[in-house]
Structures are given as structure tokens and as C-alpha cells.
């Protein structure tokens, strides 16, 4: 019973807080406020345009760099303790991880994701 009470409370609080400004704040829509805004320029084209594959490759590059830093930095900080405790296993494990990341970089390179022209 307490878990259902907590879930209900969380849902209600989320709904109330997300709609609080709508309920309490002033609402004076006009043509200028409801106009589509794209960095101060008039919108050109449809909102349902297809993105180039390079956009997704750049996103993949970001994820690869992000994952690499998130996992390698703490590993490097604790490396000496890991080496004492587990021997060469942490080093081999990180080599496997770096190999998987390197395969991702090779894929992005072959697809032309590193060409910024």
C-alpha cells in the first residue's frame, strides 16, 4: 500500500507542478507569440524534413567520446588498486572496451563522419 501511495503522490505532484504556470500565469496569446521561431529567422521548409546520415554519425561520435571518458577516467584513477587486487584482468578488460570503441570509430570513418566539409 505505501508504494502505491508514493507512486500516486509522485504522479499527482508531477501533473500539478507541470501545469502550475498554465493555471496561475497570465495567458495572452497573439499572432506574434504563436508564430514559429527559428533562431530569429523565418522558418523555411517543412518541419518533417529528413536528416542526413551525417547528423546521426555526429551523434554517434559524441556518444562514443562520452562513453569513453565516462568509463576510462574512473578506471584510470583506480588502476593501481585494481592491478593489485585483480592482476592483469582490468587491463585486458579495458583493452577489449577500447577495441569495441575503436571499431565504432572505424565505422564512422568509413561512413565519412569525420569529414567536416
Rosetta silent file (secondary structure, phi, psi, omega in degrees, C-alpha in Angstrom):
SEQUENCE: XXXXXXXXXXXXXXXXXXXXXXXXXXXXXXXXXXXXXXXXXXXXXXXXXXXXXXXXXXXXXXXXXXXXXXXXXXXXXXXXXXXXXXXXXXXXXXXXXXXXXXXXXXXXXXXXXXXXX
SCORE:     score description
SCORE:     0.000 S_00000001
   1 L     0.000  -41.684 -179.459    0.000    0.000    0.000 S_00000001
   2 H   -63.146  -34.529 -179.408    2.741    2.552    0.776 S_00000001
   3 H   -67.729  -37.516  177.102    4.365    2.092   -2.648 S_00000001
   4 H   -67.396  -36.494  176.075    1.055    2.781   -4.428 S_00000001
   5 H   -63.601  -43.000 -179.788    0.582    5.875   -2.279 S_00000001
   6 H   -65.892  -41.963  177.920    4.080    7.064   -3.217 S_00000001
   7 H   -64.161  -44.060  178.099    3.514    6.421   -6.942 S_00000001
   8 H   -61.912  -43.145  178.968    0.154    8.244   -6.817 S_00000001
   9 H   -63.413  -41.691  179.768    1.726   11.160   -4.965 S_00000001
  10 H   -64.686  -41.312  179.393    4.582   11.374   -7.488 S_00000001
  11 H   -65.987  -45.712  179.451    2.176   11.363  -10.449 S_00000001
  12 H   -63.160  -44.431  179.781   -0.070   13.998   -8.901 S_00000001
  13 H   -63.055  -40.586  177.300    2.864   16.202   -7.931 S_00000001
  14 H   -62.448  -43.645  178.843    4.309   15.914  -11.450 S_00000001
  15 H   -66.210  -42.099 -178.372    0.990   16.856  -13.046 S_00000001
  16 H   -65.893  -48.172 -176.753    0.394   19.738  -10.652 S_00000001
  17 H   -69.002  -32.974  179.369    3.876   21.237  -10.979 S_00000001
  18 H   -74.534  -22.336  179.466    3.988   20.902  -14.754 S_00000001
  19 H  -105.594    0.986 -175.756    0.653   22.700  -15.138 S_00000001
  20 H   -60.716  -44.638 -179.070    1.058   25.251  -12.338 S_00000001
  21 H   -67.902  -31.184  177.784    2.305   28.066  -14.590 S_00000001
  22 H   -68.001  -38.220 -178.074   -0.511   27.393  -17.055 S_00000001
  23 H   -77.819  -37.616 -172.858   -3.110   27.663  -14.316 S_00000001
  24 H   -99.071  -25.941 -175.329   -1.683   30.626  -12.412 S_00000001
  25 L   -83.095  162.243  177.799    0.165   32.647  -15.039 S_00000001
  26 L   -72.010  146.163  178.439   -1.323   35.113  -17.491 S_00000001
  27 L  -128.220  103.478 -179.610   -2.238   33.802  -20.904 S_00000001
  28 L  -128.080   70.842 -178.618   -2.394   36.422  -23.631 S_00000001
  29 L   -70.318  144.590  172.509   -1.664   34.651  -26.927 S_00000001
  30 L  -143.989  179.425 -173.702   -1.420   36.723  -30.095 S_00000001
  31 L   -63.308  -36.932 -178.355   -0.174   36.173  -33.620 S_00000001
  32 L   -71.279  -40.835 -178.664    3.406   37.183  -32.865 S_00000001
  33 L   -69.104  -30.997 -177.729    3.699   34.966  -29.770 S_00000001
  34 L   -91.570   -0.574  179.270    2.312   31.901  -31.519 S_00000001
  35 L   -71.392  143.148  179.673    4.481   32.330  -34.637 S_00000001
  36 L   -66.004  133.676 -176.663    7.105   29.617  -35.199 S_00000001
  37 L  -117.634  124.640  176.617   10.547   30.829  -34.099 S_00000001
  38 E  -129.596   86.213  175.384   13.801   29.521  -35.564 S_00000001
  39 L    54.667   37.483  176.683   16.758   31.489  -34.251 S_00000001
  40 L    80.030    5.237 -179.399   15.268   34.820  -35.252 S_00000001
  41 E  -116.624  154.611  176.058   14.724   33.843  -38.873 S_00000001
  42 L   -65.473  136.821 -179.989   11.557   32.985  -40.747 S_00000001
  43 L   -64.859  140.103 -179.058   11.076   29.206  -40.930 S_00000001
  44 L  -122.811  127.427  176.951   11.967   27.690  -44.280 S_00000001
  45 L    84.684 -175.452 -177.769   10.648   24.336  -45.438 S_00000001
  46 L   -87.364  155.660  176.334    8.732   21.657  -43.636 S_00000001
  47 L   -79.480   -9.683 -176.824    9.336   20.508  -40.081 S_00000001
  48 L  -105.183   36.161  178.703    9.270   16.907  -41.312 S_00000001
  49 L   -75.898  153.125  177.691   12.437   17.033  -43.402 S_00000001
  50 L   -84.666  139.499  178.340   14.741   14.047  -43.429 S_00000001
  51 L   -88.866  151.449  176.825   18.107   14.473  -41.755 S_00000001
  52 L   -69.395  153.865  177.461   21.345   13.453  -43.377 S_00000001
  53 H   -62.183  -29.034  179.909   23.058   10.313  -42.141 S_00000001
  54 H   -62.032  -30.987  176.263   25.987   12.533  -41.121 S_00000001
  55 H   -60.228  -44.734 -179.253   23.808   14.059  -38.411 S_00000001
  56 H   -72.067  -31.209  176.960   23.392   10.644  -36.829 S_00000001
  57 H   -68.223  -37.088  175.589   27.068    9.861  -37.278 S_00000001
  58 H   -64.670  -40.790  176.346   27.979   13.022  -35.369 S_00000001
  59 H   -62.566  -39.345  178.295   25.601   11.928  -32.615 S_00000001
  60 H   -65.344  -39.994  177.058   27.277    8.516  -32.597 S_00000001
  61 H   -60.639  -44.394  178.510   30.683   10.173  -32.315 S_00000001
  62 H   -59.524  -44.605  179.985   29.502   12.183  -29.336 S_00000001
  63 H   -64.090  -41.121  178.394   28.191    9.046  -27.648 S_00000001
  64 H   -62.289  -46.253  178.154   31.453    7.202  -28.317 S_00000001
  65 H   -63.304  -41.935 -178.214   33.545   10.023  -26.849 S_00000001
  66 H   -63.384  -47.902  179.933   31.178   10.372  -23.907 S_00000001
  67 H   -63.758  -39.549 -179.388   31.191    6.664  -23.085 S_00000001
  68 H   -61.171  -46.992 -179.065   34.943    6.521  -23.431 S_00000001
  69 H   -68.894  -42.418 -177.302   35.518    9.317  -20.941 S_00000001
  70 H   -61.310  -37.917 -177.846   32.827    8.169  -18.510 S_00000001
  71 H   -91.767  -30.545 -175.131   34.306    4.683  -18.227 S_00000001
  72 H   -81.688  -33.685 -176.836   38.022    5.337  -18.721 S_00000001
  73 H   -64.342  -52.000  177.844   38.547    8.185  -16.272 S_00000001
  74 H   -63.508  -34.072  177.628   37.425    6.328  -13.097 S_00000001
  75 H   -63.254  -42.566 -179.636   39.240    3.224  -14.318 S_00000001
  76 H   -67.385  -35.845  179.628   42.467    5.201  -14.726 S_00000001
  77 H   -66.202  -39.858 -176.486   42.094    6.759  -11.270 S_00000001
  78 L   -96.810    9.990 -171.667   41.660    3.353   -9.612 S_00000001
  79 H   -59.242  -44.367 -176.825   44.040    1.426  -11.885 S_00000001
  80 H   -64.027  -39.007  177.311   46.805    0.802   -9.351 S_00000001
  81 H   -68.737  -39.614  177.788   44.335   -0.581   -6.800 S_00000001
  82 H   -64.222  -38.563 -179.962   42.650   -2.717   -9.449 S_00000001
  83 H   -64.807  -41.151  177.816   46.029   -4.042  -10.563 S_00000001
  84 H   -65.762  -39.469 -173.256   46.942   -5.059   -7.009 S_00000001
  85 H   -81.331  -40.660 -172.029   43.600   -6.702   -6.388 S_00000001
  86 H  -116.724   -1.997 -178.680   42.852   -8.446   -9.709 S_00000001
  87 L    76.709 -139.117 -176.170   46.154   -8.656  -11.559 S_00000001
  88 L   -84.378   -4.362 -177.042   46.078   -8.046  -15.323 S_00000001
  89 H   -57.472  -46.482  178.967   42.327   -8.679  -15.727 S_00000001
  90 H   -60.920  -34.421  178.831   41.295   -4.958  -15.510 S_00000001
  91 H   -67.022  -44.615  178.969   43.908   -4.075  -18.136 S_00000001
  92 H   -65.142  -39.438  178.282   42.684   -6.767  -20.530 S_00000001
  93 H   -62.059  -40.715  178.494   39.090   -5.750  -19.886 S_00000001
  94 H   -70.004  -32.882  175.276   39.899   -2.132  -20.784 S_00000001
  95 H   -63.380  -39.937  176.839   41.685   -3.294  -23.936 S_00000001
  96 H   -63.434  -42.456  179.556   38.504   -5.115  -25.003 S_00000001
  97 H   -62.716  -45.831  179.889   36.492   -1.957  -24.270 S_00000001
  98 H   -65.093  -35.422  177.575   38.876    0.243  -26.264 S_00000001
  99 H   -63.644  -42.884  177.640   38.772   -2.264  -29.135 S_00000001
 100 H   -62.490  -42.360  176.867   34.973   -2.052  -29.254 S_00000001
 101 H   -64.214  -38.847  179.922   35.182    1.756  -29.290 S_00000001
 102 H   -64.080  -36.998  175.587   37.823    1.628  -32.000 S_00000001
 103 H   -61.891  -39.674  176.013   35.527   -0.483  -34.172 S_00000001
 104 H   -63.086  -41.600  177.319   32.906    2.260  -33.748 S_00000001
 105 H   -64.017  -40.255  177.866   35.422    4.907  -34.811 S_00000001
 106 H   -61.839  -41.728  178.506   36.367    2.853  -37.869 S_00000001
 107 H   -60.947  -45.675 -179.453   32.679    2.589  -38.823 S_00000001
 108 H   -65.364  -39.345  178.736   32.214    6.345  -38.520 S_00000001
 109 H   -63.669  -42.609  179.552   35.391    6.970  -40.514 S_00000001
 110 H   -65.340  -33.234  178.559   34.257    4.642  -43.310 S_00000001
 111 L   -81.295   -5.126  177.577   30.882    6.400  -43.462 S_00000001
 112 L    86.268   19.153 -178.944   32.585    9.805  -43.757 S_00000001
 113 L   -72.105  -17.545  179.924   31.540   11.130  -40.362 S_00000001
 114 L   -92.325   -1.995  176.431   34.962   12.614  -39.701 S_00000001
 115 L   -91.376  113.878 -173.122   34.864   14.746  -42.866 S_00000001
 116 L   -96.299   17.487 -179.467   33.523   18.137  -41.783 S_00000001
 117 L   -88.868    0.000    0.000   33.156   19.693  -45.232 S_00000001
